[in-house]
Amino acid sequence: MRALAGLRVVVSAGPTFEDIDPVRFIGNRSSGKMGFAIAAAAARRGADVQLVSGPVALATPDGVSRIDVRSAAQMHAAVFAALPADVYIGAAAVADFRPRAPATAKIKKRPGEDSMVLHLVRNADILADVAASDVRPRLVVGFAAETDEVTQHARAKLSTKGADLIAANRVGIAGRGFEADDNVLVLHWRDGSRTLPPGAKTALADALLDLVQERLEA
Ligand code: CTP
């Protein structure tokens, strides 16, 4: 099965870490497993795969070229450096905000200080920027991690982010979503949706790529 031979696929995966000072950061619970499974599956189908990974504890899949980044800003730059591509799949859990001014020395608490305020500023949206760029891949795929009203939020992201496909999952359920090996995904595109059978992220990655191939051919 080399159905993606000759195509370049860029995949982002994992969390981003936004530094507060040299020893602390804001992160999230993304393991990177979903994005790595997608990269592996695309490589098995013959694609030229560039994986842009946040900090994760995962081995690079066979046949995949990998670049490691830490922050959302670094991931944004690495994704754009990897374009042009035929397909972009944004599976990373990108931090929406970063500390406005990371401290260069460890922040020390002062006697009597019983609260502190951390000023955050907005990060650029990688998925939306890729979709709006003049090197827009033919197919732009995003994820939506939601705790409630999953369908409405996911479908809204099709238009707010300019994506062709959004893979939605409910997070906050034990054994599913972040950190887990299994997941439940519903795929949404402008004029359709498909609920994938619940299962291992490796099987879901293959089912997602089936739809990617169909949409490329549509
Ligand atoms: N995303 C991105 N850049 C960001 C934030 C998100 O590329 N700065 C991408 C993610 O990789 C994912 C999609 O946008 O493909 C949706 O991410 P999600 O965290 O579900 O949504 P947000 O855009 O962060 O929106 P909200 O937190 O309001 O739900």
Short mmCIF file of C-alpha atoms and ligand atoms in Angstrom, two decimals:
data_model
loop_
_atom_site.label_atom_id
_atom_site.label_comp_id
_atom_site.label_asym_id
_atom_site.label_seq_id
_atom_site.Cartn_x
_atom_site.Cartn_y
_atom_site.Cartn_z
CA MET A 1 0.00 0.00 0.00
CA ARG A 2 2.05 2.99 -1.28
CA ALA A 3 -0.93 5.21 -1.99
CA LEU A 4 0.80 8.37 -0.78
CA ALA A 5 4.00 7.83 -2.79
CA GLY A 6 5.30 11.09 -4.23
CA LEU A 7 3.43 13.23 -1.70
CA ARG A 8 4.98 15.32 1.05
CA VAL A 9 3.18 15.24 4.39
CA VAL A 10 4.06 17.52 7.31
CA VAL A 11 2.80 16.42 10.73
CA SER A 12 3.04 18.32 14.00
CA ALA A 13 2.80 16.34 17.23
CA GLY A 14 3.10 16.55 20.99
CA PRO A 15 2.80 19.45 23.39
CA THR A 16 4.63 22.76 23.39
CA PHE A 17 6.48 24.06 26.44
CA GLU A 18 6.40 27.77 27.10
CA ASP A 19 9.20 28.85 29.40
CA ILE A 20 8.49 30.93 32.48
CA ASP A 21 12.10 30.99 33.68
CA PRO A 22 15.12 28.65 33.24
CA VAL A 23 13.53 25.92 35.40
CA ARG A 24 9.77 26.27 34.87
CA PHE A 25 7.43 26.12 31.92
CA ILE A 26 3.76 25.90 30.96
CA GLY A 27 3.05 22.57 29.24
CA ASN A 28 0.16 20.22 28.63
CA ARG A 29 -0.57 16.52 28.80
CA SER A 30 -0.23 15.66 25.11
CA SER A 31 1.91 12.52 24.68
CA GLY A 32 2.45 12.92 20.93
CA LYS A 33 1.19 9.37 20.30
CA MET A 34 -1.55 10.37 17.86
CA GLY A 35 0.73 12.54 15.72
CA PHE A 36 3.53 9.97 15.74
CA ALA A 37 1.05 7.24 14.71
CA ILE A 38 -0.11 9.44 11.81
CA ALA A 39 3.48 10.12 10.72
CA ALA A 40 4.29 6.39 10.86
CA ALA A 41 1.16 5.47 8.89
CA ALA A 42 1.86 8.11 6.21
CA ALA A 43 5.43 6.83 5.82
CA ARG A 44 4.14 3.27 5.44
CA ARG A 45 1.96 4.56 2.59
CA GLY A 46 5.02 5.91 0.84
CA ALA A 47 4.77 9.62 1.71
CA ASP A 48 7.79 11.82 2.31
CA VAL A 49 7.00 12.63 5.96
CA GLN A 50 8.38 15.54 7.99
CA LEU A 51 7.42 15.29 11.65
CA VAL A 52 7.71 18.41 13.81
CA SER A 53 7.61 17.28 17.41
CA GLY A 54 7.25 19.05 20.72
CA PRO A 55 8.91 17.51 23.81
CA VAL A 56 7.83 13.84 23.93
CA ALA A 57 9.30 10.49 24.98
CA LEU A 58 8.70 8.63 21.72
CA ALA A 59 10.98 6.99 19.17
CA THR A 60 11.02 8.35 15.63
CA PRO A 61 8.89 6.11 13.36
CA ASP A 62 10.63 4.28 10.53
CA GLY A 63 11.10 6.31 7.40
CA VAL A 64 10.11 9.60 9.05
CA SER A 65 12.26 12.72 9.14
CA ARG A 66 11.91 14.45 12.53
CA ILE A 67 12.70 17.87 13.90
CA ASP A 68 12.32 18.57 17.63
CA VAL A 69 11.07 21.88 18.96
CA ARG A 70 10.04 23.18 22.37
CA SER A 71 7.82 26.24 22.10
CA ALA A 72 4.86 27.14 19.92
CA ALA A 73 6.95 29.82 18.21
CA GLN A 74 9.63 27.25 17.35
CA MET A 75 6.98 24.83 16.10
CA HIS A 76 5.47 27.57 13.91
CA ALA A 77 8.87 28.30 12.36
CA ALA A 78 9.72 24.60 11.86
CA VAL A 79 6.36 23.83 10.23
CA PHE A 80 6.73 26.74 7.80
CA ALA A 81 10.32 25.70 7.06
CA ALA A 82 8.95 22.24 6.14
CA LEU A 83 6.51 23.66 3.58
CA PRO A 84 5.61 23.42 0.76
CA ALA A 85 3.79 20.14 1.24
CA ASP A 86 0.77 18.36 -0.17
CA VAL A 87 -0.76 17.70 3.25
CA TYR A 88 -0.42 19.35 6.66
CA ILE A 89 -1.73 17.49 9.69
CA GLY A 90 -1.67 19.57 12.88
CA ALA A 91 -1.90 17.02 15.67
CA ALA A 92 0.13 19.02 18.18
CA ALA A 93 -1.40 20.47 21.33
CA VAL A 94 -0.03 23.95 20.81
CA ALA A 95 -0.09 26.31 23.78
CA ASP A 96 -2.46 29.18 23.09
CA PHE A 97 -0.48 31.57 25.31
CA ARG A 98 3.12 32.06 26.43
CA PRO A 99 4.66 34.10 29.24
CA ARG A 100 5.10 37.67 27.98
CA ALA A 101 8.68 37.94 29.19
CA PRO A 102 10.37 34.70 30.31
CA ALA A 103 12.75 35.47 33.20
CA THR A 104 16.43 34.86 32.48
CA ALA A 105 17.10 33.87 36.12
CA LYS A 106 15.00 31.62 38.36
CA ILE A 107 12.06 33.55 39.78
CA LYS A 108 12.39 33.65 43.59
CA LYS A 109 9.48 34.04 45.97
CA ARG A 110 9.72 36.90 48.41
CA PRO A 111 8.78 36.64 52.07
CA GLY A 112 5.06 37.29 52.52
CA GLU A 113 4.29 36.89 48.81
CA ASP A 114 1.21 34.62 48.77
CA SER A 115 0.13 35.05 45.15
CA MET A 116 1.72 35.95 41.87
CA VAL A 117 0.47 37.07 38.47
CA LEU A 118 1.92 35.65 35.28
CA HIS A 119 1.29 37.81 32.23
CA LEU A 120 0.61 35.68 29.13
CA VAL A 121 0.40 36.74 25.51
CA ARG A 122 -1.27 34.93 22.62
CA ASN A 123 0.68 32.54 20.38
CA ALA A 124 0.14 32.52 16.63
CA ASP A 125 -2.20 29.78 15.40
CA ILE A 126 -0.06 27.45 13.29
CA LEU A 127 -2.98 25.61 11.70
CA ALA A 128 -4.80 28.81 10.71
CA ASP A 129 -1.58 30.38 9.41
CA VAL A 130 -0.76 27.30 7.30
CA ALA A 131 -4.31 27.29 5.89
CA ALA A 132 -4.10 31.00 5.02
CA SER A 133 -0.56 30.94 3.64
CA ASP A 134 0.43 31.33 0.00
CA VAL A 135 2.01 27.87 0.19
CA ARG A 136 -1.20 26.31 1.45
CA PRO A 137 -1.05 22.50 1.21
CA ARG A 138 -3.84 20.90 -0.81
CA LEU A 139 -5.21 19.40 2.36
CA VAL A 140 -5.01 21.02 5.81
CA VAL A 141 -6.04 18.81 8.71
CA GLY A 142 -6.48 19.89 12.32
CA PHE A 143 -7.55 18.35 15.58
CA ALA A 144 -10.07 19.59 18.10
CA ALA A 145 -9.66 18.50 21.70
CA GLU A 146 -12.85 19.37 23.51
CA THR A 147 -14.44 18.56 26.85
CA ASP A 148 -18.02 19.47 25.83
CA GLU A 149 -20.14 20.26 22.78
CA VAL A 150 -17.52 18.43 20.74
CA THR A 151 -19.34 18.49 17.39
CA GLN A 152 -20.22 22.20 17.46
CA HIS A 153 -16.73 23.25 18.51
CA ALA A 154 -15.08 20.94 15.98
CA ARG A 155 -17.22 22.12 13.07
CA ALA A 156 -16.63 25.74 14.04
CA LYS A 157 -12.88 25.10 13.77
CA LEU A 158 -13.31 24.11 10.08
CA SER A 159 -14.15 27.71 9.27
CA THR A 160 -12.29 29.67 11.97
CA LYS A 161 -9.06 27.86 11.10
CA GLY A 162 -9.67 27.41 7.37
CA ALA A 163 -9.04 23.66 7.67
CA ASP A 164 -10.34 21.05 5.23
CA LEU A 165 -10.68 18.36 7.86
CA ILE A 166 -10.99 18.43 11.66
CA ALA A 167 -10.50 15.30 13.76
CA ALA A 168 -12.43 15.80 16.97
CA ASN A 169 -11.95 14.00 20.23
CA ARG A 170 -13.41 14.37 23.66
CA VAL A 171 -10.74 14.92 26.29
CA GLY A 172 -10.99 14.61 30.03
CA ILE A 173 -12.18 10.98 29.98
CA ALA A 174 -9.89 8.41 31.66
CA GLY A 175 -8.21 6.08 29.15
CA ARG A 176 -9.04 8.27 26.16
CA GLY A 177 -7.47 11.26 24.46
CA PHE A 178 -4.37 12.76 26.04
CA GLU A 179 -1.72 10.30 27.25
CA ALA A 180 -3.81 7.22 26.37
CA ASP A 181 -3.15 4.62 23.69
CA ASP A 182 -6.80 4.56 22.63
CA ASN A 183 -8.94 7.36 21.32
CA VAL A 184 -12.35 8.13 19.84
CA LEU A 185 -12.28 10.33 16.76
CA VAL A 186 -14.98 11.93 14.67
CA LEU A 187 -13.81 13.43 11.38
CA HIS A 188 -15.55 16.53 10.07
CA TRP A 189 -15.25 18.19 6.70
CA ARG A 190 -17.36 20.87 5.06
CA ASP A 191 -20.07 18.56 3.73
CA GLY A 192 -19.68 15.43 5.80
CA SER A 193 -18.55 13.65 8.91
CA ARG A 194 -17.41 10.16 9.82
CA THR A 195 -17.22 8.53 13.23
CA LEU A 196 -14.26 6.17 13.40
CA PRO A 197 -14.59 2.93 15.36
CA PRO A 198 -13.02 3.52 18.80
CA GLY A 199 -9.62 1.93 18.97
CA ALA A 200 -5.87 2.21 19.15
CA LYS A 201 -4.31 5.45 17.93
CA THR A 202 -2.39 3.39 15.35
CA ALA A 203 -5.67 2.11 13.82
CA LEU A 204 -7.24 5.58 13.99
CA ALA A 205 -4.22 7.04 12.21
CA ASP A 206 -4.78 4.63 9.33
CA ALA A 207 -8.50 5.43 9.19
CA LEU A 208 -7.69 9.16 9.18
CA LEU A 209 -5.24 8.66 6.30
CA ASP A 210 -7.90 6.70 4.38
CA LEU A 211 -10.05 9.83 4.51
CA VAL A 212 -7.08 12.07 3.65
CA GLN A 213 -6.56 9.99 0.51
CA GLU A 214 -10.27 10.19 -0.36
CA ARG A 215 -10.31 13.98 0.09
CA LEU A 216 -7.16 14.36 -2.03
CA GLU A 217 -8.89 12.43 -4.79
CA ALA A 218 -12.24 14.25 -4.40
N1 CTP B 1 -3.41 24.88 16.88
C1 CTP B 1 -2.33 25.49 16.26
N2 CTP B 1 -1.76 26.60 16.84
C2 CTP B 1 -2.22 27.09 18.00
C3 CTP B 1 -3.33 26.47 18.65
C4 CTP B 1 -3.89 25.36 18.06
O1 CTP B 1 -1.91 25.05 15.19
N3 CTP B 1 -1.63 28.15 18.53
C5 CTP B 1 -4.04 23.73 16.21
C6 CTP B 1 -3.84 22.40 16.88
O2 CTP B 1 -2.67 21.76 16.40
C7 CTP B 1 -5.09 21.64 16.47
C8 CTP B 1 -6.12 22.74 16.35
O3 CTP B 1 -5.41 23.94 16.22
O4 CTP B 1 -4.94 21.04 15.19
C9 CTP B 1 -7.11 22.87 17.46
O5 CTP B 1 -6.48 22.93 18.69
P1 CTP B 1 -7.35 23.03 20.02
O6 CTP B 1 -6.42 23.07 21.19
O7 CTP B 1 -8.45 22.02 20.02
O8 CTP B 1 -8.09 24.38 19.86
P2 CTP B 1 -7.64 25.86 20.03
O9 CTP B 1 -7.39 26.44 18.70
O10 CTP B 1 -6.54 25.96 21.01
O11 CTP B 1 -8.97 26.54 20.55
P3 CTP B 1 -9.67 26.46 21.98
O12 CTP B 1 -8.56 26.28 22.97
O13 CTP B 1 -10.37 27.75 22.06
O14 CTP B 1 -10.60 25.28 21.90
#
